Tab-separated table of C-alpha atoms and ligand atoms in Angstrom:
chain	number	residue	atom	x	y	z
A	1	UNK	CA	89.509	48.118	18.223
A	2	UNK	CA	91.289	51.224	19.452
A	3	UNK	CA	88.967	52.884	21.907
A	4	UNK	CA	88.795	56.678	21.725
A	5	UNK	CA	89.860	58.424	24.904
A	6	UNK	CA	87.147	60.833	26.013
A	7	UNK	CA	86.976	63.597	28.577
A	8	UNK	CA	83.627	64.447	30.153
A	9	UNK	CA	83.255	68.061	31.321
A	10	UNK	CA	80.825	68.733	34.143
A	11	UNK	CA	79.806	71.492	36.544
A	12	UNK	CA	77.293	69.719	38.770
A	13	UNK	CA	75.352	66.542	39.430
A	14	UNK	CA	76.858	64.551	36.575
A	15	UNK	CA	74.066	62.097	35.851
A	16	UNK	CA	74.772	62.208	32.115
A	17	UNK	CA	78.444	61.723	32.943
A	18	UNK	CA	77.515	58.630	34.954
A	19	UNK	CA	75.507	57.259	32.021
A	20	UNK	CA	78.487	57.756	29.697
A	21	UNK	CA	80.894	56.163	32.189
A	22	UNK	CA	78.596	53.175	32.585
A	23	UNK	CA	78.246	52.700	28.821
A	24	UNK	CA	82.003	52.978	28.330
A	25	UNK	CA	82.628	50.262	30.909
A	26	UNK	CA	81.405	47.734	28.342
A	27	UNK	CA	84.429	46.190	26.629
A	28	UNK	CA	82.793	46.483	23.197
A	29	UNK	CA	82.063	50.217	23.573
A	30	UNK	CA	84.259	52.230	21.183
A	31	UNK	CA	85.265	54.901	23.726
A	32	UNK	CA	86.796	54.882	27.189
A	33	UNK	CA	86.332	57.516	29.855
A	34	UNK	CA	89.871	58.735	30.393
A	35	UNK	CA	89.090	61.865	32.392
A	36	UNK	CA	86.369	63.907	34.052
A	37	UNK	CA	87.006	67.638	34.353
A	38	UNK	CA	84.973	70.061	36.454
A	39	UNK	CA	85.205	73.810	36.758
A	40	UNK	CA	83.526	73.484	40.179
A	41	UNK	CA	85.573	71.828	42.928
A	42	UNK	CA	82.600	70.487	44.883
A	43	UNK	CA	80.555	69.260	41.906
A	44	UNK	CA	78.705	66.125	43.023
A	45	UNK	CA	79.639	64.403	39.792
A	46	UNK	CA	83.317	64.405	40.765
A	47	UNK	CA	82.531	62.088	43.660
A	48	UNK	CA	80.741	59.575	41.443
A	49	UNK	CA	83.545	59.778	38.860
A	50	UNK	CA	86.150	59.011	41.510
A	51	UNK	CA	83.971	56.202	42.894
A	52	UNK	CA	83.940	54.736	39.386
A	53	UNK	CA	87.740	54.868	39.334
A	54	UNK	CA	87.971	57.632	36.731
A	55	UNK	CA	90.755	60.231	36.824
A	56	UNK	CA	89.427	63.690	37.642
A	57	UNK	CA	90.711	67.240	37.353
A	58	UNK	CA	89.354	70.510	38.708
A	59	UNK	CA	90.034	73.762	36.902
A	60	UNK	CA	88.288	76.491	38.858
A	61	UNK	CA	87.284	79.171	36.342
A	62	UNK	CA	87.296	81.807	39.109
A	63	UNK	CA	91.088	81.622	39.223
A	64	UNK	CA	91.110	83.150	35.734
A	65	UNK	CA	88.606	85.975	36.254
A	66	UNK	CA	87.226	87.096	32.919
A	67	UNK	CA	90.140	85.586	30.989
A	68	UNK	CA	88.384	82.733	29.186
A	69	UNK	CA	91.406	82.021	26.999
A	70	UNK	CA	93.597	81.450	30.077
A	71	UNK	CA	90.999	79.081	31.544
A	72	UNK	CA	90.890	77.215	28.250
A	73	UNK	CA	94.692	77.044	28.054
A	74	UNK	CA	94.705	75.300	31.425
A	75	UNK	CA	91.916	72.992	30.267
A	76	UNK	CA	93.698	72.226	27.001
A	77	UNK	CA	96.839	71.382	28.962
A	78	UNK	CA	94.963	68.764	31.006
A	79	UNK	CA	93.291	67.367	27.875
A	80	UNK	CA	96.632	67.101	26.062
A	81	UNK	CA	98.319	65.512	29.069
A	82	UNK	CA	95.646	62.821	28.992
A	83	UNK	CA	95.733	62.314	25.199
A	84	UNK	CA	92.037	63.103	24.895
A	85	UNK	CA	90.454	62.522	21.469
A	86	UNK	CA	86.833	63.524	22.117
A	87	UNK	CA	85.032	65.798	24.596
A	88	UNK	CA	81.520	65.320	25.965
A	89	UNK	CA	79.973	68.314	27.692
A	90	UNK	CA	77.548	67.100	30.340
A	91	UNK	CA	76.022	69.940	32.302
A	92	UNK	CA	79.160	72.037	31.853
A	93	UNK	CA	78.108	75.597	32.598
A	94	UNK	CA	80.903	77.626	30.974
A	95	UNK	CA	80.896	79.195	27.530
A	96	UNK	CA	83.928	78.655	25.300
A	97	UNK	CA	85.753	81.049	23.001
A	98	UNK	CA	85.357	80.467	19.278
A	99	UNK	CA	89.042	79.482	19.119
A	100	UNK	CA	88.602	76.622	21.603
A	101	UNK	CA	85.448	75.444	19.853
A	102	UNK	CA	87.183	75.524	16.482
A	103	UNK	CA	90.110	73.519	17.854
A	104	UNK	CA	87.661	70.789	18.902
A	105	UNK	CA	85.385	71.112	15.882
A	106	UNK	CA	83.752	67.774	15.087
A	107	UNK	CA	85.222	66.261	18.261
A	108	UNK	CA	83.092	67.873	20.995
A	109	UNK	CA	79.486	66.931	21.813
A	110	UNK	CA	76.915	68.567	24.071
A	111	UNK	CA	73.504	67.462	25.291
A	112	UNK	CA	70.656	69.907	25.733
A	113	UNK	CA	67.293	68.982	27.255
A	114	UNK	CA	65.009	70.198	24.475
A	115	UNK	CA	64.317	69.398	20.862
A	116	UNK	CA	66.701	71.951	19.382
A	117	UNK	CA	66.450	74.380	17.713
A	118	UNK	CA	63.498	74.952	20.050
A	119	UNK	CA	64.241	76.266	23.520
A	120	UNK	CA	68.019	76.788	23.664
A	121	UNK	CA	69.624	78.438	26.674
A	122	UNK	CA	68.367	78.552	30.219
A	123	UNK	CA	65.166	76.983	31.550
A	124	UNK	CA	64.353	74.883	28.466
A	125	UNK	CA	61.603	73.003	30.316
A	126	UNK	CA	59.934	76.213	31.457
A	127	UNK	CA	60.181	77.476	27.884
A	128	UNK	CA	58.570	74.275	26.588
A	129	UNK	CA	55.732	74.432	29.113
A	130	UNK	CA	55.044	78.094	28.398
A	131	UNK	CA	54.966	77.367	24.660
A	132	UNK	CA	52.463	74.566	25.267
A	133	UNK	CA	54.292	72.008	23.125
A	134	UNK	CA	52.986	68.434	23.386
A	135	UNK	CA	56.356	66.814	22.712
A	136	UNK	CA	59.733	67.691	24.175
A	137	UNK	CA	62.968	65.808	24.453
A	138	UNK	CA	66.727	66.026	24.304
A	139	UNK	CA	69.317	66.710	21.629
A	140	UNK	CA	72.930	65.605	21.302
A	141	UNK	CA	74.779	67.965	18.991
A	142	UNK	CA	78.253	69.019	17.967
A	143	UNK	CA	79.421	72.174	19.677
A	144	UNK	CA	79.787	75.301	17.566
A	145	UNK	CA	80.491	78.833	18.796
A	146	UNK	CA	76.756	79.600	19.058
A	147	UNK	CA	75.283	78.197	22.308
A	148	UNK	CA	72.984	75.144	22.080
A	149	UNK	CA	73.336	75.020	18.320
A	150	UNK	CA	75.397	72.890	15.960
A	151	UNK	CA	74.903	69.776	13.849
A	152	UNK	CA	72.387	67.428	15.499
A	153	UNK	CA	73.601	63.868	16.075
A	154	UNK	CA	70.577	62.392	17.840
A	155	UNK	CA	67.292	63.407	19.401
A	156	UNK	CA	64.896	61.666	21.731
A	157	UNK	CA	61.284	62.623	22.366
A	158	UNK	CA	58.913	62.405	25.301
A	159	UNK	CA	55.319	63.527	25.756
A	160	UNK	CA	54.563	66.668	27.730
A	161	UNK	CA	51.722	65.895	30.115
A	162	UNK	CA	48.965	68.329	31.031
A	163	UNK	CA	49.821	69.800	34.409
A	164	UNK	CA	53.544	68.948	34.171
A	165	UNK	CA	55.812	71.099	36.274
A	166	UNK	CA	59.229	71.983	34.890
A	167	UNK	CA	60.753	69.501	37.356
A	168	UNK	CA	58.459	66.692	36.237
A	169	UNK	CA	59.227	67.318	32.582
A	170	UNK	CA	62.948	67.605	33.373
A	171	UNK	CA	62.924	64.211	35.095
A	172	UNK	CA	61.188	62.557	32.117
A	173	UNK	CA	63.631	64.121	29.678
A	174	UNK	CA	66.637	63.248	31.847
A	175	UNK	CA	65.909	59.522	31.589
A	176	UNK	CA	65.974	59.938	27.837
A	177	UNK	CA	69.238	61.911	27.971
A	178	UNK	CA	70.917	59.010	29.734
A	179	UNK	CA	69.745	56.768	26.912
A	180	UNK	CA	70.714	58.850	23.881
A	181	UNK	CA	74.030	60.377	24.955
A	182	UNK	CA	75.892	57.040	25.008
A	183	UNK	CA	74.292	56.103	21.669
A	184	UNK	CA	75.370	59.374	20.074
A	185	UNK	CA	78.914	59.145	21.448
A	186	UNK	CA	79.144	55.605	20.108
A	187	UNK	CA	78.364	56.869	16.595
A	188	UNK	CA	81.046	59.539	16.878
A	189	UNK	CA	83.653	57.179	18.354
A	190	UNK	CA	83.000	54.745	15.508
A	191	UNK	CA	83.614	57.553	12.981
A	192	UNK	CA	80.137	57.019	11.569
A	193	UNK	CA	79.076	60.672	11.471
A	194	UNK	CA	79.646	62.873	8.452
A	195	UNK	CA	78.819	66.554	8.627
A	196	UNK	CA	77.505	68.060	5.399
A	197	UNK	CA	76.072	71.576	5.187
A	198	UNK	CA	75.793	71.732	8.965
A	199	UNK	CA	73.828	68.498	9.170
A	200	UNK	CA	74.898	65.081	10.410
A	201	UNK	CA	74.629	62.040	8.190
A	202	UNK	CA	75.046	58.662	9.850
A	203	UNK	CA	77.011	56.028	7.939
A	204	UNK	CA	75.541	52.562	7.963
A	205	UNK	CA	72.443	53.452	9.960
A	206	UNK	CA	70.557	50.250	10.715
A	207	UNK	CA	67.276	52.010	9.995
A	208	UNK	CA	66.421	55.425	8.554
A	209	UNK	CA	65.157	56.516	11.963
A	210	UNK	CA	68.115	55.269	14.018
A	211	UNK	CA	68.818	58.804	15.196
A	212	UNK	CA	65.329	59.209	16.643
A	213	UNK	CA	64.505	57.680	19.989
A	214	UNK	CA	60.876	57.575	21.061
A	215	UNK	CA	59.957	55.239	23.916
A	216	UNK	CA	57.378	52.643	22.870
A	217	UNK	CA	53.777	53.526	23.695
B	301	LIG	C1	71.139	67.994	31.705
B	301	LIG	O1	69.761	68.199	31.634
B	301	LIG	C2	71.805	68.401	30.431
B	301	LIG	O2	71.021	68.173	29.300
B	301	LIG	C3	72.008	69.881	30.627
B	301	LIG	O3	72.339	70.027	31.976
B	301	LIG	C4	71.802	68.940	32.717
B	301	LIG	C5	72.944	68.288	33.421
B	301	LIG	O4	72.522	67.251	34.284
B	301	LIG	N1	73.002	70.376	29.694
B	301	LIG	P1	73.581	66.231	34.830
B	301	LIG	O5	74.685	67.028	35.518
B	301	LIG	O6	74.097	65.437	33.672
B	301	LIG	O7	72.838	65.365	35.803
């Protein structure tokens, strides 16, 4: 098995990054964490990446001002130098140009802590609580130029409890994120995802509902 070399892009805490690194430490996992890139030099996740023995790079977006393309050229240079095949965004707080997204089309995943297409953008948990939904969750999707949109690879669901604060809901969803992101990346690294009409079809799914994760009641 040739393991796909992935780069994980972070801006902060990096708990999803840590979950991906841990999954990829298994010898039978189809991807290896080749690189962690942060646009923030003191992102906490960089410390845990280095502790795990992963190569890291910092590309401070502020060096490039408003020139997103120049930032992305520097990023692309680091990705090329490390022969990266797939990108996982994990709390990476920069928007990309359409050109960068198109270059990585079908090879770049993101995780968002809501059941997309509900509640994209900032404060998804606050949005969910204000809407009064009874179920929330997390979505792993391919990145397209539109933010928090794109073909959905996998979703996980949790209950919203009466009286939840945004932090309490976020913590419940985060545990689920750590579960589904490695599963979704595994599908991509095994070339088991086909995109048709903007939707993902999973080849050889063990069960029709393999892409849905709901903790047992
Ligand atoms: C996660 O909730 C992720 O879904 C969102 O940003 C948060 C990042 O958390 N995109 P962490 O840095 O992975 O701990």
